[in-house]
Every structure is written in structure tokens, then in C-alpha cells.
Amino acid sequence: LSRSFSNIVERLTQYTNYLENMSSRLSHELRTPVTVVRSSLENLGLTASNDESAVYIERAEEGIKRLNLILTNMSEATRLEQMLQTSEKEKIDLVRVLPGCVEGYKLAYPESKLEIDISEQYIYINGVPEYRAQLLDKLIANAVEFSYLWQPVKIFCLSLRDHAVI
């Protein structure tokens, strides 16, 4: 029984390692065909003469850009996960930190109206300050990009059980 459990744990460890590294391997393997397709589209764009083929080439180029973005995001996610595992975490009070961040975002996005709503006195998380800042940057950038100009971007922060919700 002990050997069977040991064997199962070993196989599970190998499988977990395989899954953890699959994203970076997949990203690496897909970049080559994406590059081939991109260069072929560029060459086709130089030789194509009619408007109809130009429309299809443009659509294909947009698809390649989206694929490239997905691959980049996969690589970033893998690196971020590895960095999070090895980084030194510290206690951060979001109630104290978020208002200052939002003031900075107001300067970065003057065309958007940003509002903050924190009703709690303190909300502590354990994390890496640089990664928390990176997360907030992406969250606010997405909110600004996908919001209507006439509507404010509202930043809420609250604690739910043992989690912080932004």
C-alpha cells in the first residue's frame, strides 16, 4: 500500500510539472507557425492587387495579432506564476494604498472619471507590492478601455470572508 501511494504521488508530481510547463512549451511551439503565417501574409499583401483579397489579408493579419497577444499573455502568466511562488510577500492594507493609486490613475487617464468607494476601515492582503500594482494597472486600464466616456469608472474595494474584492 505504501509503495502504491508513493507511486501515485510520484506520477501526480510528474503530471503537475508537465501541466505547469505546458503553457510555456505551447507558446514556444506556436510562435514559429504564427511567424510563418505572418511573413506569408506580408508577402501576399505586397503581391495582391485587388480590394477583395486585401480585405481577407487584413482579417488574417488581425487574427495573427490576436494569436500573438494570446501567446504573449500565456508567457506572461507563466512567468508571473513563477515569480509569485518565489517572491517575498508582505501585509498590505488596501484601504490605505488604493486611494493613492486611484489619484495616480486620474493623472494617467485624464479623459476618464474615476471614482473610489471603500466603506471598510482596513482590508489587509498578503502579497507582493509590485505585483499588486501591476494587477491594479491592468484592471484600471481594462476598465478605462471598455467603459463609456460619459460614465465614471467606479473602483470598489471590500472584504468578503477572507478575500479582498476590487
Tab-separated table of C-alpha atoms in Angstrom:
chain	number	residue	atom	x	y	z
A	1	LEU	CA	0.000	0.000	0.000
A	2	SER	CA	2.843	2.361	0.877
A	3	ARG	CA	4.591	1.684	-2.452
A	4	SER	CA	1.334	2.211	-4.333
A	5	PHE	CA	0.762	5.584	-2.668
A	6	SER	CA	4.369	6.557	-3.286
A	7	ASN	CA	3.998	5.613	-6.948
A	8	ILE	CA	0.754	7.605	-7.245
A	9	VAL	CA	2.321	10.663	-5.597
A	10	GLU	CA	5.332	10.437	-7.931
A	11	ARG	CA	3.107	10.192	-11.012
A	12	LEU	CA	0.956	13.063	-9.768
A	13	THR	CA	4.070	15.192	-9.236
A	14	GLN	CA	5.276	14.458	-12.773
A	15	TYR	CA	1.863	15.269	-14.204
A	16	THR	CA	1.683	18.519	-12.238
A	17	ASN	CA	5.133	19.537	-13.504
A	18	TYR	CA	4.039	18.706	-17.038
A	19	LEU	CA	0.933	20.889	-16.708
A	20	GLU	CA	2.877	23.756	-15.136
A	21	ASN	CA	5.329	23.813	-18.047
A	22	MET	CA	2.792	23.161	-20.807
A	23	SER	CA	1.917	26.832	-21.266
A	24	SER	CA	5.490	27.890	-21.974
A	25	ARG	CA	6.111	24.892	-24.263
A	26	LEU	CA	2.887	25.508	-26.140
A	27	SER	CA	3.655	29.198	-26.508
A	28	HIS	CA	7.128	28.389	-27.834
A	29	GLU	CA	5.822	25.788	-30.308
A	30	LEU	CA	3.068	28.052	-31.655
A	31	ARG	CA	5.275	31.099	-32.254
A	32	THR	CA	7.035	29.512	-35.254
A	33	PRO	CA	3.891	28.802	-37.322
A	34	VAL	CA	2.476	32.213	-36.365
A	35	THR	CA	5.663	33.831	-37.677
A	36	VAL	CA	5.449	31.819	-40.923
A	37	VAL	CA	1.827	32.839	-41.445
A	38	ARG	CA	2.627	36.489	-40.677
A	39	SER	CA	5.510	36.632	-43.166
A	40	SER	CA	3.392	34.853	-45.791
A	41	LEU	CA	0.618	37.395	-45.294
A	42	GLU	CA	3.096	40.254	-45.618
A	43	ASN	CA	4.411	38.799	-48.899
A	44	LEU	CA	0.880	38.200	-50.141
A	45	GLY	CA	-0.012	41.786	-49.248
A	46	LEU	CA	2.837	43.010	-51.417
A	47	THR	CA	1.711	40.960	-54.420
A	48	ALA	CA	-2.101	41.099	-54.051
A	49	SER	CA	-3.700	43.663	-56.290
A	50	ASN	CA	-7.473	43.545	-55.803
A	51	ASP	CA	-9.514	45.029	-52.971
A	52	GLU	CA	-11.251	41.756	-52.111
A	53	SER	CA	-8.018	39.942	-51.300
A	54	ALA	CA	-6.819	42.967	-49.312
A	55	VAL	CA	-9.853	42.586	-47.012
A	56	TYR	CA	-9.043	38.924	-46.374
A	57	ILE	CA	-5.380	39.677	-45.797
A	58	GLU	CA	-6.305	42.372	-43.291
A	59	ARG	CA	-8.623	39.964	-41.427
A	60	ALA	CA	-5.916	37.311	-41.314
A	61	GLU	CA	-3.393	39.857	-40.016
A	62	GLU	CA	-5.818	40.850	-37.238
A	63	GLY	CA	-6.194	37.163	-36.354
A	64	ILE	CA	-2.424	36.761	-36.214
A	65	LYS	CA	-2.163	39.800	-33.933
A	66	ARG	CA	-4.764	38.288	-31.597
A	67	LEU	CA	-2.957	34.937	-31.582
A	68	ASN	CA	0.313	36.701	-30.815
A	69	LEU	CA	-1.341	38.558	-27.933
A	70	ILE	CA	-2.705	35.282	-26.551
A	71	LEU	CA	0.737	33.698	-26.747
A	72	THR	CA	2.320	36.705	-25.044
A	73	ASN	CA	-0.290	36.570	-22.286
A	74	MET	CA	0.354	32.849	-21.799
A	75	SER	CA	4.067	33.502	-21.415
A	76	GLU	CA	3.440	36.392	-19.019
A	77	ALA	CA	1.083	34.265	-16.929
A	78	THR	CA	3.682	31.511	-16.635
A	79	ARG	CA	6.396	33.981	-15.641
A	80	LEU	CA	4.066	35.739	-13.204
A	81	GLU	CA	3.119	32.448	-11.538
A	82	GLN	CA	6.795	31.519	-11.171
A	83	MET	CA	7.625	34.975	-9.764
A	84	LEU	CA	4.739	34.809	-7.292
A	85	GLN	CA	5.994	31.499	-5.948
A	86	THR	CA	9.475	32.859	-5.258
A	87	SER	CA	8.669	36.442	-4.209
A	88	GLU	CA	8.617	37.763	-0.671
A	89	LYS	CA	5.072	38.612	0.395
A	90	GLU	CA	4.124	41.285	2.885
A	91	LYS	CA	0.967	42.539	4.571
A	92	ILE	CA	-0.700	45.335	2.553
A	93	ASP	CA	-3.631	47.494	3.681
A	94	LEU	CA	-5.693	48.158	0.541
A	95	VAL	CA	-7.727	50.885	2.269
A	96	ARG	CA	-4.526	52.868	2.734
A	97	VAL	CA	-2.961	52.071	-0.667
A	98	LEU	CA	-5.862	52.225	-3.154
A	99	PRO	CA	-6.772	55.933	-2.824
A	100	GLY	CA	-3.221	56.962	-3.702
A	101	CYS	CA	-3.208	54.600	-6.675
A	102	VAL	CA	-6.525	55.980	-7.931
A	103	GLU	CA	-5.151	59.541	-7.711
A	104	GLY	CA	-2.273	58.415	-9.930
A	105	TYR	CA	-4.688	56.804	-12.379
A	106	LYS	CA	-6.640	60.060	-12.576
A	107	LEU	CA	-3.480	61.721	-13.865
A	108	ALA	CA	-2.771	58.848	-16.257
A	109	TYR	CA	-6.340	58.813	-17.627
A	110	PRO	CA	-7.490	62.464	-17.540
A	111	GLU	CA	-10.284	61.791	-20.053
A	112	SER	CA	-11.919	59.271	-17.675
A	113	LYS	CA	-13.723	59.991	-14.446
A	114	LEU	CA	-12.508	57.596	-11.755
A	115	GLU	CA	-14.423	57.163	-8.500
A	116	ILE	CA	-13.400	55.104	-5.490
A	117	ASP	CA	-15.680	53.552	-2.876
A	118	ILE	CA	-14.193	51.873	0.183
A	119	SER	CA	-16.529	51.572	3.136
A	120	GLU	CA	-14.294	49.496	5.397
A	121	GLN	CA	-11.629	50.795	7.782
A	122	TYR	CA	-8.963	48.324	6.692
A	123	ILE	CA	-8.593	45.440	4.268
A	124	TYR	CA	-5.362	43.502	4.589
A	125	ILE	CA	-3.940	41.179	1.970
A	126	ASN	CA	-0.677	39.269	1.801
A	127	GLY	CA	1.105	39.965	-1.446
A	128	VAL	CA	3.983	41.491	-3.311
A	129	PRO	CA	3.502	45.284	-3.657
A	130	GLU	CA	4.932	45.408	-7.186
A	131	TYR	CA	2.580	42.675	-8.395
A	132	ARG	CA	-0.384	44.283	-6.656
A	133	ALA	CA	0.445	47.496	-8.513
A	134	GLN	CA	0.760	45.593	-11.800
A	135	LEU	CA	-2.612	43.940	-11.204
A	136	LEU	CA	-4.281	47.280	-10.470
A	137	ASP	CA	-2.673	48.866	-13.545
A	138	LYS	CA	-4.138	46.179	-15.807
A	139	LEU	CA	-7.514	46.253	-14.065
A	140	ILE	CA	-7.856	50.044	-14.411
A	141	ALA	CA	-6.524	50.037	-17.999
A	142	ASN	CA	-9.157	47.450	-18.967
A	143	ALA	CA	-11.902	49.354	-17.136
A	144	VAL	CA	-10.985	52.605	-18.899
A	145	GLU	CA	-10.663	50.911	-22.295
A	146	PHE	CA	-14.024	49.152	-22.085
A	147	SER	CA	-16.054	51.906	-20.412
A	148	TYR	CA	-18.154	54.636	-21.976
A	149	LEU	CA	-16.589	58.084	-21.807
A	150	TRP	CA	-19.680	59.623	-20.179
A	151	GLN	CA	-19.814	57.027	-17.385
A	152	PRO	CA	-17.371	57.026	-14.469
A	153	VAL	CA	-15.134	54.068	-13.737
A	154	LYS	CA	-16.025	53.037	-10.204
A	155	ILE	CA	-13.430	51.275	-8.074
A	156	PHE	CA	-14.945	49.336	-5.188
A	157	CYS	CA	-12.958	47.538	-2.535
A	158	LEU	CA	-14.423	45.294	0.129
A	159	SER	CA	-13.584	42.200	2.088
A	160	LEU	CA	-15.652	39.077	1.564
A	161	ARG	CA	-14.943	36.371	4.113
A	162	ASP	CA	-11.151	36.092	3.934
A	163	HIS	CA	-10.771	37.626	0.442
A	164	ALA	CA	-10.341	41.161	-0.830
A	165	VAL	CA	-12.572	42.112	-3.757
A	166	ILE	CA	-11.670	45.007	-6.056
